[in-house]
mmCIF file of C-alpha atoms in Angstrom:
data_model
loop_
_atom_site.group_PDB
_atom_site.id
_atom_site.type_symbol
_atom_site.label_atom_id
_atom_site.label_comp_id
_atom_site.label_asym_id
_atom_site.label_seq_id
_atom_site.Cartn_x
_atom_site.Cartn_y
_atom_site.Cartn_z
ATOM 1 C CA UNK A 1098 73.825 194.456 161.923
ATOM 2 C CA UNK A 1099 70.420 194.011 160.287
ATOM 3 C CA UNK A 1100 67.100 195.069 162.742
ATOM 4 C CA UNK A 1101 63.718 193.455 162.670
ATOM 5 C CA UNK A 1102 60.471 194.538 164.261
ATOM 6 C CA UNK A 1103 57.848 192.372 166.351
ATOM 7 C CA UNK A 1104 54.979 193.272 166.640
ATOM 8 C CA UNK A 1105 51.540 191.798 168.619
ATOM 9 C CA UNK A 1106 49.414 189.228 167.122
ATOM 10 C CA UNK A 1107 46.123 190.063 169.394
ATOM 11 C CA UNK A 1108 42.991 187.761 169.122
ATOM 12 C CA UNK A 1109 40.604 191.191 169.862
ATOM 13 C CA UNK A 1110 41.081 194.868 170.434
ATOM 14 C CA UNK A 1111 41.183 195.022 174.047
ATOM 15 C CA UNK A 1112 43.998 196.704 176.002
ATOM 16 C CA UNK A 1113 45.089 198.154 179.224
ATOM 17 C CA UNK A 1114 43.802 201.285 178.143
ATOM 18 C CA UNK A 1115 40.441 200.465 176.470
ATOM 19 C CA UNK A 1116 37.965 197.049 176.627
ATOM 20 C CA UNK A 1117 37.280 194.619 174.160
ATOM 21 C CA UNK A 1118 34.528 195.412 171.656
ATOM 22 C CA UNK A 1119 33.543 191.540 170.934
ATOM 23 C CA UNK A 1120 34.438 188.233 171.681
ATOM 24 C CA UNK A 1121 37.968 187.059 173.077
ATOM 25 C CA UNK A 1122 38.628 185.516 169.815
ATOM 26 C CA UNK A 1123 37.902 187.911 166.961
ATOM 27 C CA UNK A 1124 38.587 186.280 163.853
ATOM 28 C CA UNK A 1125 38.438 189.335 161.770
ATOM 29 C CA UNK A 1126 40.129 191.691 164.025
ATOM 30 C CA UNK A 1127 43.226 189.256 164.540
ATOM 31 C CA UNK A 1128 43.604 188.864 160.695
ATOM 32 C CA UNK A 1129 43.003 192.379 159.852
ATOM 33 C CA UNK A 1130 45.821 193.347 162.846
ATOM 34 C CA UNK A 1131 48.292 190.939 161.705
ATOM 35 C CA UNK A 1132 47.765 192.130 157.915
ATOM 36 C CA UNK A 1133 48.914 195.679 159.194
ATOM 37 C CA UNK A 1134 51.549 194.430 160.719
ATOM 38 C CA UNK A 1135 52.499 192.585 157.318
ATOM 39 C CA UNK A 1136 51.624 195.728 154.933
ATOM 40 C CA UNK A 1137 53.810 198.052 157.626
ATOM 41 C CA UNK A 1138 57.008 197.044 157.509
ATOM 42 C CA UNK A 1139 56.768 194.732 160.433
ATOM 43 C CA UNK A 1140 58.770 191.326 160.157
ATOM 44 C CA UNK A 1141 56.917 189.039 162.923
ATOM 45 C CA UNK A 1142 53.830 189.382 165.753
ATOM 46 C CA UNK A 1143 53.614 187.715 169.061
ATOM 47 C CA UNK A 1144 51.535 184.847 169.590
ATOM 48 C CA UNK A 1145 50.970 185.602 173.385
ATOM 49 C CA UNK A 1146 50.240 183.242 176.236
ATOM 50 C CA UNK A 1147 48.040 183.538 178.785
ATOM 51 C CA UNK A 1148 46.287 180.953 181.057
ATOM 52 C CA UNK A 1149 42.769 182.075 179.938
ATOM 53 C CA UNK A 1150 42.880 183.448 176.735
ATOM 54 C CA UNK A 1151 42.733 181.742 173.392
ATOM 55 C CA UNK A 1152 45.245 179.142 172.480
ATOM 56 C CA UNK A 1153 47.485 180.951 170.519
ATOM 57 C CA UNK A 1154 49.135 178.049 168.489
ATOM 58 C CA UNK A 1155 45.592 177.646 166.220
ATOM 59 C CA UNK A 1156 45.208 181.452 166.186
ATOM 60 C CA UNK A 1157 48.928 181.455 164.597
ATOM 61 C CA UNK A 1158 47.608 178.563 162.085
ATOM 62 C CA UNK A 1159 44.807 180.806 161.158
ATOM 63 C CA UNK A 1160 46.961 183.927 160.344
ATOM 64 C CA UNK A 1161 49.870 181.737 158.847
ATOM 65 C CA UNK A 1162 47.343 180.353 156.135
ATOM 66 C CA UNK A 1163 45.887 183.824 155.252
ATOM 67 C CA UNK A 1164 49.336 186.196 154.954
ATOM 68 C CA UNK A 1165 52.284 184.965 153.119
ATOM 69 C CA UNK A 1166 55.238 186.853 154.433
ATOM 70 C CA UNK A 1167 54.963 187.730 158.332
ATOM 71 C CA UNK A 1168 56.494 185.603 160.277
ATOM 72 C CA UNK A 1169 55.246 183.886 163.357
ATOM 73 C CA UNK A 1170 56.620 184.232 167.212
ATOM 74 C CA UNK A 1171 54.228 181.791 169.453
ATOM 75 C CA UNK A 1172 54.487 181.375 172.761
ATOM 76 C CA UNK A 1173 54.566 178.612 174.645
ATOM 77 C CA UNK A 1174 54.244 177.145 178.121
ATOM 78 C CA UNK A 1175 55.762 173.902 178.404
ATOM 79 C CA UNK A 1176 53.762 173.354 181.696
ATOM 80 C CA UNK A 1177 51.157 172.846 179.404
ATOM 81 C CA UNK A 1178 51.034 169.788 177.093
ATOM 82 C CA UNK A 1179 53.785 166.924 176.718
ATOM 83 C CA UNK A 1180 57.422 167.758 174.788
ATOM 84 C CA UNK A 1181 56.402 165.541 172.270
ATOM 85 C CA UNK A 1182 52.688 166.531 171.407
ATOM 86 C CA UNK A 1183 54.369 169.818 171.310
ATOM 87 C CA UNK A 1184 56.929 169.070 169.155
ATOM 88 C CA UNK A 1185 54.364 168.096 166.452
ATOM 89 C CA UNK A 1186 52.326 170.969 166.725
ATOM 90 C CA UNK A 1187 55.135 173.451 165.996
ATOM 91 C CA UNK A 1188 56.106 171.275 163.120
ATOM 92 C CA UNK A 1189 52.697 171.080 161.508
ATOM 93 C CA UNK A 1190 52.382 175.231 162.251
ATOM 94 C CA UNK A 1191 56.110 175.576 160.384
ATOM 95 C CA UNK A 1192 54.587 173.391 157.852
ATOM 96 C CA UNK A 1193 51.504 175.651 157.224
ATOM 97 C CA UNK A 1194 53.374 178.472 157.096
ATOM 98 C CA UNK A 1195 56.361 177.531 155.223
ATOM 99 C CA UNK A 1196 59.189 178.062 157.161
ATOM 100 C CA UNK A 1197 58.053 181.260 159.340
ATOM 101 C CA UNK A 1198 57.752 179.884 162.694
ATOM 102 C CA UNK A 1199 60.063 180.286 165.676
ATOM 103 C CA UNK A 1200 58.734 179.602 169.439
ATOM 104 C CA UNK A 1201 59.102 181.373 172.096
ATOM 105 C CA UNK A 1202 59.443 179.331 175.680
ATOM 106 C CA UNK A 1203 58.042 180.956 178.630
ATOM 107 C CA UNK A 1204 58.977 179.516 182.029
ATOM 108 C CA UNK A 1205 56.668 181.577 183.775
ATOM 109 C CA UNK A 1206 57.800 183.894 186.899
ATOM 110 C CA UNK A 1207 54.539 184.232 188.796
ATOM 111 C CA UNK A 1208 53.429 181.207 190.805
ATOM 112 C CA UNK A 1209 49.839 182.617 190.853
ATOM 113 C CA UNK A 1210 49.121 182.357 186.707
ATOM 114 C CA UNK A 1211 51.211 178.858 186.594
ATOM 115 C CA UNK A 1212 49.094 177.555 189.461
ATOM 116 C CA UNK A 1213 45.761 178.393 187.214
ATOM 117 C CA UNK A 1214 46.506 176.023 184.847
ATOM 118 C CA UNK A 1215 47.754 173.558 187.781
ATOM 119 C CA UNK A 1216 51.398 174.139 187.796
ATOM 120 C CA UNK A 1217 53.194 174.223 191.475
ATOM 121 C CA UNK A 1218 56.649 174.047 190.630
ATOM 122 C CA UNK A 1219 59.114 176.338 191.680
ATOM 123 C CA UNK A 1220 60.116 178.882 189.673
ATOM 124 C CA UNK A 1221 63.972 177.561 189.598
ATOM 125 C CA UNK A 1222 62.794 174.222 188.893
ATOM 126 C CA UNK A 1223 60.814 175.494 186.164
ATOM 127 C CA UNK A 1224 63.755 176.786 184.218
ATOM 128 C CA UNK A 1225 64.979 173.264 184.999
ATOM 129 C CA UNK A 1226 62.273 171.725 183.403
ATOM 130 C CA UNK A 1227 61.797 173.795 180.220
ATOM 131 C CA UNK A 1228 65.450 173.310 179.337
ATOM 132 C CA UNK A 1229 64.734 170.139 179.488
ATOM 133 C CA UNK A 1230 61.892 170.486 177.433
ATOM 134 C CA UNK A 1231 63.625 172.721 174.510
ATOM 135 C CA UNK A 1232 66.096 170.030 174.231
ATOM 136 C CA UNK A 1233 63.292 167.178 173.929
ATOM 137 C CA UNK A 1234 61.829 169.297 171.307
ATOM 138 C CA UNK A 1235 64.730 170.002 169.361
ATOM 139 C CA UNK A 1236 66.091 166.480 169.043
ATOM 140 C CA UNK A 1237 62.343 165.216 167.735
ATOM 141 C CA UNK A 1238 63.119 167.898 165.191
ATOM 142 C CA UNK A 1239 65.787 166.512 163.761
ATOM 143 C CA UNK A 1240 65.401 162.794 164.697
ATOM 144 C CA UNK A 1241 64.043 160.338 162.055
ATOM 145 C CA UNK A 1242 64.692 157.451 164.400
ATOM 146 C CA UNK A 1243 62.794 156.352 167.343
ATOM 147 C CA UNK A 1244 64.131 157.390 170.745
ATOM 148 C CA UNK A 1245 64.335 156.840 174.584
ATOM 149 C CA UNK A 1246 64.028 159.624 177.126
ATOM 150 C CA UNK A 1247 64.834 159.620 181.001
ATOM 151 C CA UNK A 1248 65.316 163.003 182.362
ATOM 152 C CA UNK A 1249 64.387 164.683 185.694
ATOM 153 C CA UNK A 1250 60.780 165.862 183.995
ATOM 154 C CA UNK A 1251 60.124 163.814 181.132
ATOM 155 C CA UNK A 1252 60.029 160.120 180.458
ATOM 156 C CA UNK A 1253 59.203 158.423 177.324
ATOM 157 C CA UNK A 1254 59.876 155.523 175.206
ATOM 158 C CA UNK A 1255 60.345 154.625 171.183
ATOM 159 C CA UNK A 1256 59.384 157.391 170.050
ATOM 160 C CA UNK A 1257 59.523 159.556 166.625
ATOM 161 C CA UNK A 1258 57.666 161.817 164.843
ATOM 162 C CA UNK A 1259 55.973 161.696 161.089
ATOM 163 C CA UNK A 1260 55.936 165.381 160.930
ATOM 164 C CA UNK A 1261 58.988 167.737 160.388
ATOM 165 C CA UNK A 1262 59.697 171.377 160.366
ATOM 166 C CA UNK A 1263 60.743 173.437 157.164
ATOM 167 C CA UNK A 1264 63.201 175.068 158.462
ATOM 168 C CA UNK A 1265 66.541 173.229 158.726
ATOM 169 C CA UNK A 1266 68.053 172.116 160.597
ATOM 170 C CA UNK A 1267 65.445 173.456 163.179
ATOM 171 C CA UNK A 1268 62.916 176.504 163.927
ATOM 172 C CA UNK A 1269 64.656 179.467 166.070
ATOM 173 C CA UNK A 1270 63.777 179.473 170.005
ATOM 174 C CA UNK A 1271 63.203 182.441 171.358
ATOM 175 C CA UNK A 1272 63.361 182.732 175.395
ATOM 176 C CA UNK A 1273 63.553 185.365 178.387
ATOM 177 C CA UNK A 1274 63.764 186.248 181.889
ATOM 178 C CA UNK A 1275 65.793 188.360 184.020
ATOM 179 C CA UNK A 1276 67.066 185.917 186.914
ATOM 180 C CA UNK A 1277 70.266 183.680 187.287
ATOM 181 C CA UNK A 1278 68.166 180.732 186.245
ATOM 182 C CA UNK A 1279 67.055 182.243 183.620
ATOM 183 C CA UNK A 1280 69.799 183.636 182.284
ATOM 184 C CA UNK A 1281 71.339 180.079 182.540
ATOM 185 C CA UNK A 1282 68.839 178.113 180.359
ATOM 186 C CA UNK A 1283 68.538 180.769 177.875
ATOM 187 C CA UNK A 1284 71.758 181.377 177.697
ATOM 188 C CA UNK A 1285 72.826 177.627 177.062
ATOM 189 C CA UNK A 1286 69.366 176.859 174.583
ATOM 190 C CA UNK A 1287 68.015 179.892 172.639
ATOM 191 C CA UNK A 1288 68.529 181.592 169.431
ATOM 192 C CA UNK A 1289 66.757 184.723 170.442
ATOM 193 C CA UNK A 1290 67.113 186.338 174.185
ATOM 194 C CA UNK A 1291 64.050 188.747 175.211
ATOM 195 C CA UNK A 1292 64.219 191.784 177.417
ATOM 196 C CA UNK A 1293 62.002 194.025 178.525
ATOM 197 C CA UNK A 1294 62.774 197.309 177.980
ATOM 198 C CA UNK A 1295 64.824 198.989 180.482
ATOM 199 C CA UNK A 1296 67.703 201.941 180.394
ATOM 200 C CA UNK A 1297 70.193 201.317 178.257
ATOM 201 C CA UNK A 1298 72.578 200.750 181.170
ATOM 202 C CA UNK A 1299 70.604 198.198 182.610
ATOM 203 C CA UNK A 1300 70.144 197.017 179.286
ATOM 204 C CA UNK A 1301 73.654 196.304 178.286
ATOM 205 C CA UNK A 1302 74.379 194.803 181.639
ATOM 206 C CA UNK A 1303 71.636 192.056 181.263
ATOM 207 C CA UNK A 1304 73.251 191.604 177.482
ATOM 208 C CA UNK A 1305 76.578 190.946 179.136
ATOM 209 C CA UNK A 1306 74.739 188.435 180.988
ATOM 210 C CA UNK A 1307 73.333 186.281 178.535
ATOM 211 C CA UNK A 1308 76.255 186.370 176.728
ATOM 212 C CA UNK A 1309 78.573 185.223 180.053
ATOM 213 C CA UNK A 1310 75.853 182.230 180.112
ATOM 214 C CA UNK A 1311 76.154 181.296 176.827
ATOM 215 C CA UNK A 1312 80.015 181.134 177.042
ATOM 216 C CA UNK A 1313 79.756 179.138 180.158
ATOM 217 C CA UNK A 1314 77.109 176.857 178.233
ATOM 218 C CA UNK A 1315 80.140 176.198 176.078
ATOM 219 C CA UNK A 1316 78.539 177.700 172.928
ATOM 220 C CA UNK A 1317 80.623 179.969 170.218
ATOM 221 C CA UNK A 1318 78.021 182.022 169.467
ATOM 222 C CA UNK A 1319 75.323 183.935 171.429
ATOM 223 C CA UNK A 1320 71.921 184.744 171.558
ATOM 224 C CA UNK A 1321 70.263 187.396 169.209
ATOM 225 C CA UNK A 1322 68.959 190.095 171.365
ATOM 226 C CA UNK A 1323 65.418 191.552 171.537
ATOM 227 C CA UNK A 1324 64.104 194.370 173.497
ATOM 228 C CA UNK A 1325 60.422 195.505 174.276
ATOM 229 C CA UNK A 1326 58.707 198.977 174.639
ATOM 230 C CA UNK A 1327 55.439 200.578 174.626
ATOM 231 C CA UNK A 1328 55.762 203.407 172.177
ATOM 232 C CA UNK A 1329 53.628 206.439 172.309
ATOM 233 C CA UNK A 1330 54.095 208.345 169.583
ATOM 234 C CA UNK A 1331 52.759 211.755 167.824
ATOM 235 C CA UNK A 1332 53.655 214.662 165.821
ATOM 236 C CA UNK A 1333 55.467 217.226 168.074
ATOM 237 C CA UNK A 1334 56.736 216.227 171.239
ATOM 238 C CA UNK A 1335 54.022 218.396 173.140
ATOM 239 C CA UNK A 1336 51.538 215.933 171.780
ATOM 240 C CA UNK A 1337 53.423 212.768 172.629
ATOM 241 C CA UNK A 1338 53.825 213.804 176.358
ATOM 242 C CA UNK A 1339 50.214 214.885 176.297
ATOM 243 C CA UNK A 1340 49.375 211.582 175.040
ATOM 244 C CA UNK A 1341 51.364 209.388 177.409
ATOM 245 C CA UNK A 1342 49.810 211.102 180.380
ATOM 246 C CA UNK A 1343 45.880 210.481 179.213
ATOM 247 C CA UNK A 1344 47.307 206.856 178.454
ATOM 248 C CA UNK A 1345 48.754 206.304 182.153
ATOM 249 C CA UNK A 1346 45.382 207.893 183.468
ATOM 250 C CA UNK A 1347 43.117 205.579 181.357
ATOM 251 C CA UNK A 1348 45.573 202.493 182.702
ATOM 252 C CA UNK A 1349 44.825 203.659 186.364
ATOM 253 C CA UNK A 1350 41.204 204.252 185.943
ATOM 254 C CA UNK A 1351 40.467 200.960 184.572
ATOM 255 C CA UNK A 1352 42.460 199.164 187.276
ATOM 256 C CA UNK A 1353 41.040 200.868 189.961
ATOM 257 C CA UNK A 1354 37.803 200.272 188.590
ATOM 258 C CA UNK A 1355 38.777 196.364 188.846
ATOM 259 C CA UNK A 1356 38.112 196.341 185.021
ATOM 260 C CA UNK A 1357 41.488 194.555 184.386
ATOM 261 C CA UNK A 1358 41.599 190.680 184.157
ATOM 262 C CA UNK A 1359 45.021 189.713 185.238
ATOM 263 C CA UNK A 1360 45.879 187.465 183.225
ATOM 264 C CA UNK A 1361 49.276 187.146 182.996
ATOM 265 C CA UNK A 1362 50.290 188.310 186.165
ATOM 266 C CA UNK A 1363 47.939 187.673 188.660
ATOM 267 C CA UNK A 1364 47.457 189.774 192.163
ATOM 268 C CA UNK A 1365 50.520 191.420 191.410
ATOM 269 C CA UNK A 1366 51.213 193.156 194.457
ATOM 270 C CA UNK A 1367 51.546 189.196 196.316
ATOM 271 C CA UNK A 1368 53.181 187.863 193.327
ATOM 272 C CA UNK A 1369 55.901 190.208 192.381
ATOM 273 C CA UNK A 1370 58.258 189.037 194.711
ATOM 274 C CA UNK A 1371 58.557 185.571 192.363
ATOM 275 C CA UNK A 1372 59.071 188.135 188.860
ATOM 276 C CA UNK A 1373 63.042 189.298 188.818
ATOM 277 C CA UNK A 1374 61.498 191.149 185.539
ATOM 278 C CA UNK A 1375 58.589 192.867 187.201
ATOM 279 C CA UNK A 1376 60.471 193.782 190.217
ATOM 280 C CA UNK A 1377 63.417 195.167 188.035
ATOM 281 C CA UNK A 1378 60.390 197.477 185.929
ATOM 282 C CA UNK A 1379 59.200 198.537 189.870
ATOM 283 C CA UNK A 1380 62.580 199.251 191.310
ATOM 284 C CA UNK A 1381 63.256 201.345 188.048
ATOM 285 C CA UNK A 1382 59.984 203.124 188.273
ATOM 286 C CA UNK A 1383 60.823 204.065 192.006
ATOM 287 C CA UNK A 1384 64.096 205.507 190.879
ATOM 288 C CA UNK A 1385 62.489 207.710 188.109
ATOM 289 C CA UNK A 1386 60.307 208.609 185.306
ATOM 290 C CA UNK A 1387 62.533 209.783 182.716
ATOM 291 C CA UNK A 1388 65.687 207.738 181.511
ATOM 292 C CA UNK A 1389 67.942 208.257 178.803
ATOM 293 C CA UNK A 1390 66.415 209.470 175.416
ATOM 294 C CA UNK A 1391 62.463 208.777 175.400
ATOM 295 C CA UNK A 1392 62.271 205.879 178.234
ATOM 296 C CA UNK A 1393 59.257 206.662 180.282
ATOM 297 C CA UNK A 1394 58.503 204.513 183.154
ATOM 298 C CA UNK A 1395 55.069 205.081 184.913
ATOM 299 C CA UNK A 1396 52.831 203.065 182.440
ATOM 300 C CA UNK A 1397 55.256 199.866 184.508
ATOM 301 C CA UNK A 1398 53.942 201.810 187.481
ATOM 302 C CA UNK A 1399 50.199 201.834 186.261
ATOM 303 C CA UNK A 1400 50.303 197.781 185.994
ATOM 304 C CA UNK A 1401 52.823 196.797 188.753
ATOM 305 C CA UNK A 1402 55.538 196.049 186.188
ATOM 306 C CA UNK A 1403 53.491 193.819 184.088
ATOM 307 C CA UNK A 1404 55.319 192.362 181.393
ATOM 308 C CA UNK A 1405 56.268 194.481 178.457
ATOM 309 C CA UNK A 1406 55.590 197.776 179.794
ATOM 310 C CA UNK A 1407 58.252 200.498 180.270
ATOM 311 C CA UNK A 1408 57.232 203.266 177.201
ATOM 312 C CA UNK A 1409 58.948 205.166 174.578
ATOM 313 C CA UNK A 1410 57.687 208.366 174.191
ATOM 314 C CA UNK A 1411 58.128 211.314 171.605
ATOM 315 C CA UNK A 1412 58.077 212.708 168.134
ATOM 316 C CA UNK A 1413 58.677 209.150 165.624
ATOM 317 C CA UNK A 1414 62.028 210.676 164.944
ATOM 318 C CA UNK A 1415 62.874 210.640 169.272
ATOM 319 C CA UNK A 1416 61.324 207.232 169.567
ATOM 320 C CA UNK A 1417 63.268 205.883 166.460
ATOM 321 C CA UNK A 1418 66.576 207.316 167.884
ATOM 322 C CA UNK A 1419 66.045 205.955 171.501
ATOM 323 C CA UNK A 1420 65.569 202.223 169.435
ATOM 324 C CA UNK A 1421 68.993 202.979 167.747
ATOM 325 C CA UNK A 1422 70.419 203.523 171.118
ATOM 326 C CA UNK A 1423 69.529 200.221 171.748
ATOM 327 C CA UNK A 1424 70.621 198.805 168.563
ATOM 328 C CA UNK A 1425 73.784 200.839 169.328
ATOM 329 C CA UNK A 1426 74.037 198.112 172.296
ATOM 330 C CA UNK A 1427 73.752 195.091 170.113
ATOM 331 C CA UNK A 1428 69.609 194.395 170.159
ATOM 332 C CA UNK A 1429 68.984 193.724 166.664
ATOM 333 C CA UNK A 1430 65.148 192.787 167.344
ATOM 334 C CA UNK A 1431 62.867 195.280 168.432
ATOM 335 C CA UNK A 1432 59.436 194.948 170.434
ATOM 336 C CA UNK A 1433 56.596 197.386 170.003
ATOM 337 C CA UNK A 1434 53.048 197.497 170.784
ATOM 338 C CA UNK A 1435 50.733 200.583 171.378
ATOM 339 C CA UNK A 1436 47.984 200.746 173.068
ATOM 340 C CA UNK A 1437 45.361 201.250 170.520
ATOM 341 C CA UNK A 1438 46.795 197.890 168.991
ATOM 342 C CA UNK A 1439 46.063 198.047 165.446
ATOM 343 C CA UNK A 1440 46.293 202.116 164.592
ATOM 344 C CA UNK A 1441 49.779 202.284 166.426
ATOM 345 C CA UNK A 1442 50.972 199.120 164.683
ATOM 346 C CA UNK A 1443 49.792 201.313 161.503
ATOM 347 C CA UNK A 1444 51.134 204.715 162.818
ATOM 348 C CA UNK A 1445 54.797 202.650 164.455
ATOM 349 C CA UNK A 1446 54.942 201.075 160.511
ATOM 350 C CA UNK A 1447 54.739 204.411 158.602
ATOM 351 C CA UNK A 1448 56.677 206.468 160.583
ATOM 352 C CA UNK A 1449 59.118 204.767 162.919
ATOM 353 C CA UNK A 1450 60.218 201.675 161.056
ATOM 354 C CA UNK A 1451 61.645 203.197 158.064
ATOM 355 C CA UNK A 1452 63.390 205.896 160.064
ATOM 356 C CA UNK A 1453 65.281 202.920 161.704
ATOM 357 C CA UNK A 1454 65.654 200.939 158.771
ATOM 358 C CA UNK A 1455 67.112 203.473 156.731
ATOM 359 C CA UNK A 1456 70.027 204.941 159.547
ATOM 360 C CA UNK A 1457 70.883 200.442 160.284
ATOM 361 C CA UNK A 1458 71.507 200.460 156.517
ATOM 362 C CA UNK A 1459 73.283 203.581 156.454
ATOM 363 C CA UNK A 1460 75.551 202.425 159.206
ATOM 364 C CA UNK A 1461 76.181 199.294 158.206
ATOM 365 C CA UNK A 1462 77.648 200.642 154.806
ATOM 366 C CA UNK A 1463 79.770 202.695 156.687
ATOM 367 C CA UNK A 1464 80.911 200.235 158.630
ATOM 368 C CA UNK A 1465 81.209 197.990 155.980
ATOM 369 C CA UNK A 1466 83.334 200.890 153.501
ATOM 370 C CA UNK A 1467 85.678 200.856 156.200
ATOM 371 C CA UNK A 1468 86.413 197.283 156.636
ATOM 372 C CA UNK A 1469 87.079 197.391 152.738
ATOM 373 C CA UNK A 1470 89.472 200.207 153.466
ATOM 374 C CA UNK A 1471 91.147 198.511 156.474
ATOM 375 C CA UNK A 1472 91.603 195.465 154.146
ATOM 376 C CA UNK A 1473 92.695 197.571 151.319
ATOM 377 C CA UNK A 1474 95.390 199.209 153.275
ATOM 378 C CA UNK A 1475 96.910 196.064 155.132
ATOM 379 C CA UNK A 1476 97.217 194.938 151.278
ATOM 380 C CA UNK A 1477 99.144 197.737 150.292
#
């Protein structure tokens, strides 16, 4: 089973561990951190979301007209703009860059951020509506005729779109979450399921559930999986661990020193109780620090389970084992993203990519030599 590698498409060099040196939108920085994602081995960056920060569908235009082989993951609240308006803009963006798009939905799980940008549904009801919504989009994909819509969120009338996607028949969709409601819509619409990364036992029993809801969807096939971590990587493992500590501290000292914008997830401590994914990240943190081969959970401590934030740690050759674990389980996409954003995309290109590149090929020719012996012997 082939792996690929996303990566983060930041719009300036801020992180949980360090502030931004310029502007929220840093034209030069984003370009010259998505062309080290393209020159390391990387096959696709994030176009994050997040109620304040710069709209990341132009920001993916920009990049997509400067680099000609990474691809493009963009997220996108459907809260925010109209099915069909939306429809057009990821066709025009799959039009600039020839084919490299895929978008990722995000329902949102924290009341608090959706109500910034004026959204009080409930959080069921928002999986509800963005199925909805993925299905409006896809059909104005492929339709070349003018159509009626009455659903439960979404009415229009005589309507069709001049612009079409590259890709046929359609971009990929890429979705996540960690609840039933999640797992339902995801299960039944998307090409590409996203976890966050958790131990491999949890793992493979949230992969059992996207796959239940795509069977009960009715669908043949199933989602692709992806999984994301924070790796924290050096030369010996002495270093690593030293280096994951001073990380953790530097994520508590700038939270306590209220220099974190909360962006995506609000006053976490009253909004957690809405996140299945943030509480699962807290419940696993309470449990322990250490799980399986190089999962380390306190950075999810440091931001109360905010998003993509349970950490790999070790020597590259630890961390790219502990992905193969994973890949073991049937992820076939992997999600990294340091905290010094564009030298660990450099360092994670170098020295942990081609480690798991190289031992998926290997294993795949394995298992593919003994499918040709299987078949040779039922011959004989």
């Amino acid at each position: 089973m082939p792996v690929e590698f996303l990566g983060i498409a930041a719009t300036n060099d801020g992180s949980e561990t360090t502030p931004r040196s310029g502007a929220a939108f840093d034209k030069e920085y984003t370009l010259r951190l998505a062309r080290a994602h393209e020159e390391h081995g990387w096959d696709r960056v994030l176009f994050a979301y997040g109620s304040g920060s710069p709209d990341p569908a132009p920001a993916a235009a920009f990049i997509a007209s400067r680099l000609d082989r990474l691809q493009i993951l963009l997220a996108h609240r459907p809260n925010v703009s109209f099915p069909t308006f939306a429809a057009k803009t990821f066709a025009t963006l799959d039009q600039i860059s020839e084919g490299r798009l895929t978008v990722h939905f995000i329902t949102g799980g924290n009341d608090h951020e959706q109500g910034r940008e004026g959204d009080t549904l409930p959080k069921d009801e928002r999986y509800a509506r963005t199925r909805e919504y993925i299905r409006i989009v896809k059909k104005i994909w492929t339709s070349h005729e003018p159509f009626d819509h009455e659903g439960e969120h979404y009415r229009f009338h005589d309507f069709v779109s001049d612009v079409f996607p590259v890709q046929q028949p359609l971009p990929k969709v890429s979705f996540g979450g960690s609840s039933p409601a999640a797992y339902a819509a995801g299960g039944a619409e998307a090409d590409i399921y996203c976890l966050w990364g958790e131990p491999l036992e949890k793992t493979a029993e949230q992969i059992e559930k996207v796959k239940a809801a795509a069977r009960a969807a009715g669908r043949t096939d199933v989602p692709r999986i992806q999984v994301a971590f924070r790796p924290i990587i050096a030369p010996t493992e002495e270093l690593a661990w030293e280096k994951a500590h001073r990380t953790v501290g530097a994520i508590r000292e700038r939270r306590e020193a209220g220099l974190v914008r909360h962006h995506r997830s609000g006053a976490p401590e009253a909004a957690m109780p809405k996140n299945v994914g943030s509480q699962r990240l807290i419940a696993i943190a309470e449990a322990g620090e250490r799980y399986d081969r190089a999962l380390w959970t306190p950075t999810a401590a440091a931001t109360a389970g905010a998003g993509n934030s349970n950490a790999l740690v070790g020597t590259p050759e630890t961390v790219a084992q502990a992905l193969l674990d994973y890949h073991d389980l049937g992820v076939d996409i992997l999600s990294a993203r340091g905290y010094d954003l564009l030298g660990d995309a450099i360092d994670f290109g170098r020295h942990v990519i081609p480690i798991v590149r190289e031992e998926v090929a290997k294993r795949d020719a394995e298992r593919a030599a003994r499918g040709t012996q299987t078949l040779a012997a039922v011959g004989a």
